[in-house]
Amino acid sequence: MKIIYLLKYGELMLKKKNKKFFEDMVIKNCLAILREHKIKKIKLFGRFLLEAEVENEAEKDIITHKLSTRIFGITSVSPGNVIDTDYKKISEECIKQAEIVINTENPVTFKVDVNRPFKNVEMTSIEYAGELGGDILDKFPHLKVKLKNPDMTIFVEILQDFTIVYSKKYNCLRGLPVGSSGKVGLLLSGGIDSPVAGYLAQKRGCYLNCIYFHSPPHTSQKAKDKVFELAKKLLGYQSHIRIFTVNFTETQLMFKKHTDEQYFLVLGRRMMMRIANEIARKYEFKALITGENLGQVSSQTLENLHCINSVAELPVLRPLLTYDKEETIEIARKIGTFDISILPYDDCCTLFLPPNPNTRSKVYNLEKEESKLDYQKIVKKAVETVEIIDL
Ligand code: ATP
Ligand code: MG
C-alpha cells in the first residue's frame, strides 16, 4: 500500500536564504536512513513529502519511527493515506481514520483541519472542514466539535494530484540536518560522554568521523570493539561513518619514561589533540569534538582545558561542557550508548594514570616536558599508521 509521510521543517530553516541547501540535505539523509524501504521523494510547493510503498501497517510504523528518531532537521512527521481528490472518497477516509482514533483513544472532542494550497477545489478550506466534520458527526454522534485543542484532529491536505488524510503528528528530533555544518572529527573513547557529544554535534549538522586512540596490548580488542559498537549507534543518524584508530602505545610509553608523571594525563591529551588535528587537516574536517566537561575529572579544569586547547589549530567543540553527568546519562540511555559505555574495558588514558595528576597545569611546564621528546615525529608516525575503517 502507498503511504505518504508529510514532514515539517523547523521554522528557523524556512527563514534562511539557503533553504534549498537544507532541504536537499534532509531529503538525502531520509533516503539514506530509509534505504531498506521503497521510498520516493515528492516535493511540492511548501511541503515535503516522502512516498513509501509499504507491505503492511508494521512497515508503515517502522518508517514513522525511523523518521521521528533518526533524522535531524525536521520537527514532525505525519503518515497519511493518499486518495483521489474526490469529496466522497475524502469523507470516507476521514471517517475511517476517525474510527481508528476513537477505538484506540476514545476522544470526546474533535475538529477537521483542511488545507488546499492550490485552491483547486471550489469550497473554501473552512467550508470543506465543516462538511467533513458533519459527516464524522453523523457517523459518531457522541463527538463534539472543538476548534481549540480538541482530543482528535483529522488533517486533510488537498494537493494538486491527490489528497492526503492523516490524524497523527509525531515529534521529531529538530536540530539541523547532518552534514549541513560540514565534516568533523569526534574523539571517541569508550566512555559515556564522547558518544553523547557526537550525537549532539550531529544534532547541529555535523557529519561525524571518529578518532579513537588505543594502546594495544595494554588495551584489549574488546575495548576497541566497544568503541566500534558506539560508533555504530551514531551511524543511526548519518549514512556512513569512518573510524580512524590511532595506535597510542609507543607515545604513552615514551611519555611515561621521559616525563614528569604529574603531567601525564594532560600531556597525553595534548598529543591526542595534535594527532587529531593532523588527521582533521588531511581529511578536511572543520572542527574537533570531545566529550570534555568542566570540572568532571582532573584533566578537565579550566587550566588543563586551556593547556589541551592551546595545541589545537581547529576549533574544539565540547557539547557537554556544562552538562551534569545525569543529563548526559539521560541522553546516553535514549540513544542506546549507555549500556555499551559501561562495559568494563580499559581506555588508554586510564592505563598509566598517576596517583596525583596535576589539576592546574601550566603550558610552559608542559612544553618543557615535551621538549624532552621529538613529539612532531610521534605525531607524523601516528598519522601515517592510522587504521581507517568505514562502517
Ligand atoms: P568519556 O566518557 O567520553 O571517555 P570522560 O568524562 O571519561 O569522557 P576523559 O576520559 O578524560 O573524560 O576524556 C575526555 C575526552 O577526551 C573524551 O570525551 C574524548 O572525547 C577524548 N578521549 C579520551 N580518551 C580517548 C580515546 N582513547 N580515544 C579518543 N578520544 C578520547
Ligand atoms: Mg573516559
GROMACS .gro file of C-alpha atoms and ligand atoms in nm:
model
  423
    1MET     CA    1   0.000   0.000   0.000
    2LYS     CA    2   0.104   0.355  -0.063
    3ILE     CA    3   0.172   0.581   0.237
    4ILE     CA    4   0.269   0.946   0.226
    5TYR     CA    5   0.482   1.091   0.504
    6LEU     CA    6   0.437   1.461   0.549
    7LEU     CA    7   0.745   1.617   0.707
    8LYS     CA    8   0.770   1.962   0.861
    9TYR     CA    9   1.092   2.159   0.889
   10GLY     CA   10   1.191   2.376   1.179
   11GLU     CA   11   1.077   2.735   1.148
   12LEU     CA   12   1.431   2.859   1.160
   13MET     CA   13   1.530   2.675   0.849
   14LEU     CA   14   1.242   2.812   0.648
   15LYS     CA   15   1.360   3.167   0.710
   16LYS     CA   16   1.712   3.114   0.594
   17LYS     CA   17   1.818   3.213   0.246
   18ASN     CA   18   1.981   2.877   0.192
   19LYS     CA   19   1.659   2.685   0.245
   20LYS     CA   20   1.716   2.464  -0.060
   21PHE     CA   21   2.055   2.353   0.071
   22PHE     CA   22   1.897   2.238   0.399
   23GLU     CA   23   1.602   2.075   0.226
   24ASP     CA   24   1.824   1.876  -0.007
   25MET     CA   25   2.033   1.764   0.287
   26VAL     CA   26   1.728   1.645   0.483
   27ILE     CA   27   1.599   1.455   0.182
   28LYS     CA   28   1.936   1.291   0.124
   29ASN     CA   29   1.953   1.186   0.489
   30CYS     CA   30   1.597   1.049   0.486
   31LEU     CA   31   1.667   0.842   0.176
   32ALA     CA   32   1.987   0.707   0.334
   33ILE     CA   33   1.826   0.615   0.666
   34LEU     CA   34   1.530   0.456   0.486
   35ARG     CA   35   1.739   0.274   0.227
   36GLU     CA   36   1.585  -0.065   0.314
   37HIS     CA   37   1.239   0.060   0.220
   38LYS     CA   38   1.082   0.156  -0.112
   39ILE     CA   39   1.085   0.534  -0.090
   40LYS     CA   40   1.035   0.810  -0.339
   41LYS     CA   41   1.057   1.179  -0.266
   42ILE     CA   42   0.791   1.417  -0.379
   43LYS     CA   43   0.850   1.785  -0.345
   44LEU     CA   44   0.563   2.021  -0.366
   45PHE     CA   45   0.522   2.386  -0.300
   46GLY     CA   46   0.580   2.448   0.070
   47ARG     CA   47   0.556   2.081   0.162
   48PHE     CA   48   0.798   1.799   0.191
   49LEU     CA   49   0.660   1.455   0.125
   50LEU     CA   50   0.804   1.108   0.106
   51GLU     CA   51   0.608   0.838  -0.066
   52ALA     CA   52   0.656   0.480   0.052
   53GLU     CA   53   0.531   0.156  -0.089
   54VAL     CA   54   0.487  -0.048   0.230
   55GLU     CA   55   0.399  -0.414   0.278
   56ASN     CA   56   0.186  -0.367   0.588
   57GLU     CA   57   0.099  -0.150   0.890
   58ALA     CA   58   0.411  -0.266   1.072
   59GLU     CA   59   0.639  -0.135   0.799
   60LYS     CA   60   0.446   0.191   0.797
   61ASP     CA   61   0.512   0.228   1.171
   62ILE     CA   62   0.881   0.138   1.136
   63ILE     CA   63   0.929   0.415   0.881
   64THR     CA   64   0.745   0.664   1.103
   65HIS     CA   65   0.968   0.562   1.393
   66LYS     CA   66   1.289   0.599   1.190
   67LEU     CA   67   1.186   0.942   1.066
   68SER     CA   68   1.095   1.063   1.414
   69THR     CA   69   1.402   0.927   1.594
   70ARG     CA   70   1.687   0.935   1.344
   71ILE     CA   71   1.654   1.240   1.122
   72PHE     CA   72   1.777   1.580   1.236
   73GLY     CA   73   1.626   1.890   1.079
   74ILE     CA   74   1.256   1.807   1.089
   75THR     CA   75   1.007   1.889   1.360
   76SER     CA   76   0.724   1.646   1.286
   77VAL     CA   77   0.621   1.355   1.069
   78SER     CA   78   0.269   1.250   0.980
   79PRO     CA   79   0.198   0.927   0.796
   80GLY     CA   80  -0.108   0.972   0.581
   81ASN     CA   81  -0.319   0.785   0.330
   82VAL     CA   82  -0.335   0.901  -0.027
   83ILE     CA   83  -0.668   0.932  -0.203
   84ASP     CA   84  -0.814   1.094  -0.511
   85THR     CA   85  -0.938   1.446  -0.468
   86ASP     CA   86  -1.299   1.342  -0.465
   87TYR     CA   87  -1.530   1.461  -0.187
   88LYS     CA   88  -1.694   1.124  -0.124
   89LYS     CA   89  -1.363   0.939  -0.104
   90ILE     CA   90  -1.211   1.204   0.123
   91SER     CA   91  -1.514   1.185   0.352
   92GLU     CA   92  -1.492   0.804   0.372
   93GLU     CA   93  -1.123   0.824   0.457
   94CYS     CA   94  -1.186   1.084   0.730
   95ILE     CA   95  -1.449   0.859   0.886
   96LYS     CA   96  -1.217   0.558   0.862
   97GLN     CA   97  -0.932   0.741   1.035
   98ALA     CA   98  -1.163   0.890   1.298
   99GLU     CA   99  -1.285   0.541   1.378
  100ILE     CA  100  -0.929   0.417   1.436
  101VAL     CA  101  -0.859   0.703   1.677
  102ILE     CA  102  -1.195   0.654   1.853
  103ASN     CA  103  -1.123   0.285   1.906
  104THR     CA  104  -0.776   0.346   2.047
  105GLU     CA  105  -0.801   0.677   2.230
  106ASN     CA  106  -1.169   0.738   2.299
  107PRO     CA  107  -1.169   1.111   2.212
  108VAL     CA  108  -1.465   1.332   2.308
  109THR     CA  109  -1.388   1.643   2.106
  110PHE     CA  110  -1.256   1.677   1.750
  111LYS     CA  111  -1.204   1.901   1.451
  112VAL     CA  112  -1.120   1.862   1.085
  113ASP     CA  113  -0.831   2.073   0.959
  114VAL     CA  114  -0.833   2.128   0.582
  115ASN     CA  115  -0.557   2.281   0.371
  116ARG     CA  116  -0.590   2.343  -0.003
  117PRO     CA  117  -0.270   2.523  -0.103
  118PHE     CA  118  -0.352   2.504  -0.475
  119LYS     CA  119  -0.710   2.629  -0.435
  120ASN     CA  120  -0.811   2.352  -0.672
  121VAL     CA  121  -1.149   2.276  -0.513
  122GLU     CA  122  -1.441   2.512  -0.509
  123MET     CA  123  -1.526   2.514  -0.141
  124THR     CA  124  -1.304   2.711   0.093
  125SER     CA  125  -1.099   2.520   0.350
  126ILE     CA  126  -1.343   2.619   0.625
  127GLU     CA  127  -1.647   2.507   0.424
  128TYR     CA  128  -1.475   2.181   0.339
  129ALA     CA  129  -1.385   2.118   0.703
  130GLY     CA  130  -1.745   2.194   0.805
  131GLU     CA  131  -1.886   1.940   0.557
  132LEU     CA  132  -1.638   1.668   0.655
  133GLY     CA  133  -1.691   1.739   1.025
  134GLY     CA  134  -2.066   1.698   0.965
  135ASP     CA  135  -2.007   1.358   0.804
  136ILE     CA  136  -1.799   1.244   1.102
  137LEU     CA  137  -2.067   1.367   1.345
  138ASP     CA  138  -2.340   1.180   1.152
  139LYS     CA  139  -2.143   0.860   1.200
  140PHE     CA  140  -2.025   0.926   1.560
  141PRO     CA  141  -2.290   1.150   1.718
  142HIS     CA  142  -2.131   1.130   2.064
  143LEU     CA  143  -1.841   1.350   1.950
  144LYS     CA  144  -1.834   1.727   1.993
  145VAL     CA  145  -1.663   1.978   1.766
  146LYS     CA  146  -1.396   2.185   1.939
  147LEU     CA  147  -1.165   2.406   1.737
  148LYS     CA  148  -0.907   2.479   2.007
  149ASN     CA  149  -0.710   2.182   2.144
  150PRO     CA  150  -0.952   1.905   2.051
  151ASP     CA  151  -0.879   1.544   2.155
  152MET     CA  152  -0.865   1.438   1.790
  153THR     CA  153  -0.779   1.624   1.470
  154ILE     CA  154  -0.827   1.481   1.125
  155PHE     CA  155  -0.598   1.662   0.882
  156VAL     CA  156  -0.683   1.688   0.512
  157GLU     CA  157  -0.428   1.823   0.264
  158ILE     CA  158  -0.580   1.874  -0.079
  159LEU     CA  159  -0.281   1.883  -0.314
  160GLN     CA  160  -0.259   1.912  -0.692
  161ASP     CA  161  -0.288   1.549  -0.794
  162PHE     CA  162  -0.419   1.383  -0.481
  163THR     CA  163  -0.532   1.437  -0.125
  164ILE     CA  164  -0.367   1.321   0.197
  165VAL     CA  165  -0.559   1.240   0.512
  166TYR     CA  166  -0.386   1.187   0.844
  167SER     CA  167  -0.460   1.201   1.213
  168LYS     CA  168  -0.123   1.194   1.385
  169LYS     CA  169   0.174   1.425   1.410
  170TYR     CA  170   0.480   1.269   1.569
  171ASN     CA  171   0.752   1.492   1.710
  172CYS     CA  172   1.094   1.456   1.552
  173LEU     CA  173   1.447   1.542   1.666
  174ARG     CA  174   1.460   1.901   1.532
  175GLY     CA  175   1.814   2.041   1.501
  176LEU     CA  176   1.992   2.081   1.167
  177PRO     CA  177   2.036   1.812   0.901
  178VAL     CA  178   2.354   1.608   0.950
  179GLY     CA  179   2.613   1.734   0.702
  180SER     CA  180   2.482   2.089   0.681
  181SER     CA  181   2.758   2.216   0.913
  182GLY     CA  182   3.030   2.006   0.746
  183LYS     CA  183   3.263   1.722   0.845
  184VAL     CA  184   3.413   1.699   1.194
  185GLY     CA  185   3.637   1.462   1.388
  186LEU     CA  186   3.490   1.320   1.710
  187LEU     CA  187   3.744   1.199   1.965
  188LEU     CA  188   3.556   0.886   2.059
  189SER     CA  189   3.662   0.693   2.368
  190GLY     CA  190   3.472   0.404   2.518
  191GLY     CA  191   3.330   0.628   2.791
  192ILE     CA  192   2.980   0.765   2.844
  193ASP     CA  193   3.049   1.121   2.736
  194SER     CA  194   3.207   1.124   2.393
  195PRO     CA  195   2.927   0.932   2.211
  196VAL     CA  196   2.674   1.175   2.357
  197ALA     CA  197   2.892   1.468   2.248
  198GLY     CA  198   2.896   1.316   1.898
  199TYR     CA  199   2.518   1.284   1.894
  200LEU     CA  200   2.475   1.648   1.998
  201ALA     CA  201   2.721   1.759   1.729
  202GLN     CA  202   2.516   1.562   1.475
  203LYS     CA  203   2.212   1.747   1.600
  204ARG     CA  204   2.377   2.074   1.495
  205GLY     CA  205   2.450   1.945   1.147
  206CYS     CA  206   2.798   1.792   1.194
  207TYR     CA  207   2.889   1.488   0.987
  208LEU     CA  208   3.099   1.271   1.218
  209ASN     CA  209   3.424   1.091   1.165
  210CYS     CA  210   3.551   0.911   1.474
  211ILE     CA  211   3.909   0.917   1.600
  212TYR     CA  212   3.995   0.651   1.856
  213PHE     CA  213   4.327   0.611   2.042
  214HIS     CA  214   4.418   0.272   2.176
  215SER     CA  215   4.725   0.117   2.336
  216PRO     CA  216   4.747  -0.250   2.246
  217PRO     CA  217   4.833  -0.483   2.411
  218HIS     CA  218   4.758  -0.274   2.721
  219THR     CA  219   4.407  -0.209   2.591
  220SER     CA  220   4.216  -0.511   2.465
  221GLN     CA  221   4.042  -0.597   2.141
  222LYS     CA  222   3.719  -0.586   2.342
  223ALA     CA  223   3.784  -0.222   2.427
  224LYS     CA  224   3.822  -0.149   2.058
  225ASP     CA  225   3.510  -0.347   1.967
  226LYS     CA  226   3.320  -0.145   2.223
  227VAL     CA  227   3.419   0.182   2.057
  228PHE     CA  228   3.310   0.043   1.720
  229GLU     CA  229   2.975  -0.054   1.873
  230LEU     CA  230   2.936   0.302   1.997
  231ALA     CA  231   3.020   0.437   1.653
  232LYS     CA  232   2.751   0.209   1.508
  233LYS     CA  233   2.494   0.377   1.731
  234LEU     CA  234   2.597   0.715   1.591
  235LEU     CA  235   2.574   0.567   1.244
  236GLY     CA  236   2.200   0.560   1.310
  237TYR     CA  237   2.190   0.933   1.228
  238GLN     CA  238   2.412   0.955   0.919
  239SER     CA  239   2.472   0.748   0.609
  240HIS     CA  240   2.829   0.628   0.676
  241ILE     CA  241   3.084   0.662   0.949
  242ARG     CA  242   3.462   0.644   0.922
  243ILE     CA  243   3.673   0.538   1.220
  244PHE     CA  244   4.038   0.634   1.247
  245THR     CA  245   4.215   0.413   1.500
  246VAL     CA  246   4.544   0.555   1.624
  247ASN     CA  247   4.800   0.335   1.793
  248PHE     CA  248   4.898   0.529   2.104
  249THR     CA  249   5.111   0.267   2.281
  250GLU     CA  250   5.453   0.391   2.185
  251THR     CA  251   5.362   0.752   2.257
  252GLN     CA  252   5.236   0.669   2.601
  253LEU     CA  253   5.533   0.452   2.689
  254MET     CA  254   5.769   0.725   2.578
  255PHE     CA  255   5.593   0.988   2.786
  256LYS     CA  256   5.582   0.751   3.079
  257LYS     CA  257   5.954   0.700   3.060
  258HIS     CA  258   6.072   1.054   3.000
  259THR     CA  259   5.827   1.299   3.153
  260ASP     CA  260   5.707   1.404   3.496
  261GLU     CA  261   5.417   1.179   3.585
  262GLN     CA  262   5.201   1.454   3.737
  263TYR     CA  263   5.155   1.589   3.383
  264PHE     CA  264   5.100   1.255   3.219
  265LEU     CA  265   4.727   1.292   3.155
  266VAL     CA  266   4.739   1.640   3.007
  267LEU     CA  267   5.048   1.559   2.801
  268GLY     CA  268   4.857   1.261   2.660
  269ARG     CA  269   4.558   1.478   2.578
  270ARG     CA  270   4.780   1.730   2.404
  271MET     CA  271   4.926   1.451   2.192
  272MET     CA  272   4.576   1.330   2.107
  273MET     CA  273   4.482   1.683   2.002
  274ARG     CA  274   4.788   1.722   1.782
  275ILE     CA  275   4.731   1.390   1.611
  276ALA     CA  276   4.357   1.451   1.571
  277ASN     CA  277   4.438   1.791   1.426
  278GLU     CA  278   4.666   1.642   1.164
  279ILE     CA  279   4.406   1.383   1.067
  280ALA     CA  280   4.146   1.659   1.051
  281ARG     CA  281   4.367   1.869   0.828
  282LYS     CA  282   4.434   1.579   0.593
  283TYR     CA  283   4.068   1.482   0.563
  284GLU     CA  284   3.929   1.835   0.570
  285PHE     CA  285   3.734   1.826   0.893
  286LYS     CA  286   3.626   2.166   1.012
  287ALA     CA  287   3.635   2.105   1.387
  288LEU     CA  288   3.712   1.852   1.657
  289ILE     CA  289   3.453   1.734   1.907
  290THR     CA  290   3.525   1.597   2.254
  291GLY     CA  291   3.315   1.477   2.546
  292GLU     CA  292   3.501   1.701   2.785
  293ASN     CA  293   3.312   1.861   3.065
  294LEU     CA  294   3.405   2.139   3.302
  295GLY     CA  295   3.528   2.007   3.632
  296GLN     CA  296   3.419   1.647   3.595
  297VAL     CA  297   3.760   1.485   3.619
  298SER     CA  298   4.109   1.611   3.697
  299SER     CA  299   4.204   1.672   3.335
  300GLN     CA  300   3.902   1.897   3.290
  301THR     CA  301   3.976   2.204   3.499
  302LEU     CA  302   3.981   2.532   3.307
  303GLU     CA  303   4.360   2.540   3.342
  304ASN     CA  304   4.402   2.192   3.196
  305LEU     CA  305   4.145   2.252   2.924
  306HIS     CA  306   4.343   2.559   2.827
  307CYS     CA  307   4.662   2.352   2.803
  308ILE     CA  308   4.485   2.092   2.587
  309ASN     CA  309   4.321   2.353   2.372
  310SER     CA  310   4.632   2.552   2.304
  311VAL     CA  311   4.780   2.284   2.077
  312ALA     CA  312   4.465   2.255   1.865
  313GLU     CA  313   4.455   2.454   1.549
  314LEU     CA  314   4.092   2.381   1.466
  315PRO     CA  315   3.802   2.480   1.688
  316VAL     CA  316   3.745   2.218   1.957
  317LEU     CA  317   3.374   2.188   2.032
  318ARG     CA  318   3.268   2.047   2.368
  319PRO     CA  319   2.892   2.000   2.356
  320LEU     CA  320   2.883   1.858   2.711
  321LEU     CA  321   3.087   2.130   2.875
  322THR     CA  322   2.806   2.243   3.104
  323TYR     CA  323   2.613   1.919   3.144
  324ASP     CA  324   2.561   1.738   3.472
  325LYS     CA  325   2.652   1.372   3.450
  326GLU     CA  326   2.284   1.277   3.496
  327GLU     CA  327   2.185   1.489   3.197
  328THR     CA  328   2.449   1.318   2.985
  329ILE     CA  329   2.342   0.974   3.103
  330GLU     CA  330   1.981   1.050   3.015
  331ILE     CA  331   2.080   1.116   2.654
  332ALA     CA  332   2.315   0.816   2.653
  333ARG     CA  333   2.025   0.594   2.752
  334LYS     CA  334   1.798   0.750   2.491
  335ILE     CA  335   2.043   0.688   2.207
  336GLY     CA  336   2.136   0.341   2.331
  337THR     CA  337   2.504   0.405   2.406
  338PHE     CA  338   2.487   0.387   2.786
  339ASP     CA  339   2.480   0.008   2.819
  340ILE     CA  340   2.776  -0.021   2.582
  341SER     CA  341   2.974   0.256   2.752
  342ILE     CA  342   2.952   0.097   3.096
  343LEU     CA  343   3.111  -0.228   2.979
  344PRO     CA  344   3.427  -0.255   3.187
  345TYR     CA  345   3.711  -0.232   2.931
  346ASP     CA  346   4.010  -0.010   2.986
  347ASP     CA  347   4.069   0.312   2.800
  348CYS     CA  348   4.427   0.401   2.713
  349CYS     CA  349   4.412   0.711   2.933
  350THR     CA  350   4.323   0.526   3.249
  351LEU     CA  351   4.609   0.283   3.198
  352PHE     CA  352   4.906   0.477   3.321
  353LEU     CA  353   4.717   0.716   3.539
  354PRO     CA  354   4.944   0.868   3.808
  355PRO     CA  355   4.816   0.880   4.169
  356ASN     CA  356   4.822   1.263   4.178
  357PRO     CA  357   4.763   1.420   3.837
  358ASN     CA  358   4.821   1.793   3.823
  359THR     CA  359   4.489   1.975   3.805
  360ARG     CA  360   4.637   2.318   3.731
  361SER     CA  361   4.896   2.256   3.461
  362LYS     CA  362   5.076   2.545   3.300
  363VAL     CA  363   5.158   2.548   2.930
  364TYR     CA  364   5.526   2.629   2.988
  365ASN     CA  365   5.570   2.331   3.222
  366LEU     CA  366   5.415   2.103   2.964
  367GLU     CA  367   5.627   2.247   2.687
  368LYS     CA  368   5.933   2.184   2.897
  369GLU     CA  369   5.834   1.819   2.936
  370GLU     CA  370   5.757   1.788   2.566
  371SER     CA  371   6.093   1.932   2.470
  372LYS     CA  372   6.248   1.612   2.607
  373LEU     CA  373   6.087   1.422   2.318
  374ASP     CA  374   6.059   1.458   1.945
  375TYR     CA  375   5.682   1.482   1.954
  376GLN     CA  376   5.647   1.601   1.594
  377LYS     CA  377   5.794   1.273   1.479
  378ILE     CA  378   5.544   1.089   1.701
  379VAL     CA  379   5.254   1.282   1.550
  380LYS     CA  380   5.375   1.214   1.197
  381LYS     CA  381   5.410   0.844   1.261
  382ALA     CA  382   5.070   0.820   1.426
  383VAL     CA  383   4.903   0.983   1.129
  384GLU     CA  384   5.091   0.765   0.881
  385THR     CA  385   4.998   0.442   1.057
  386VAL     CA  386   4.637   0.524   1.136
  387GLU     CA  387   4.395   0.242   1.059
  388ILE     CA  388   4.086   0.353   0.870
  389ILE     CA  389   3.761   0.159   0.874
  390ASP     CA  390   3.436   0.261   0.711
  391LEU     CA  391   3.112   0.148   0.867
  392ATP     P1  392   3.437   0.986   2.802
  392ATP     O1  393   3.325   0.932   2.884
  392ATP     O2  394   3.395   1.036   2.668
  392ATP     O3  395   3.557   0.894   2.798
  392ATP     P2  396   3.535   1.120   3.029
  392ATP     O4  397   3.446   1.205   3.110
  392ATP     O5  398   3.568   0.981   3.074
  392ATP     O6  399   3.482   1.115   2.880
  392ATP     P3  400   3.811   1.163   2.971
  392ATP     O7  401   3.827   1.017   2.974
  392ATP     O8  402   3.903   1.250   3.047
  392ATP     O9  403   3.666   1.206   3.015
  392ATP    O10  404   3.815   1.211   2.820
  392ATP     C1  405   3.778   1.338   2.776
  392ATP     C2  406   3.756   1.335   2.627
  392ATP    O11  407   3.880   1.306   2.561
  392ATP     C3  408   3.663   1.224   2.585
  392ATP    O12  409   3.529   1.263   2.597
  392ATP     C4  410   3.704   1.202   2.443
  392ATP    O13  411   3.647   1.299   2.357
  392ATP     C5  412   3.855   1.222   2.449
  392ATP     N1  413   3.919   1.092   2.471
  392ATP     C6  414   3.960   1.035   2.586
  392ATP     N2  415   4.014   0.914   2.565
  392ATP     C7  416   4.010   0.891   2.432
  392ATP     C8  417   4.049   0.785   2.346
  392ATP     N3  418   4.105   0.676   2.394
  392ATP     N4  419   4.027   0.797   2.214
  392ATP     C9  420   3.967   0.908   2.165
  392ATP     N5  421   3.928   1.012   2.239
  392ATP    C10  422   3.949   1.005   2.371
  393MG      MG  423   3.694   0.841   2.953
   0.00000   0.00000   0.00000
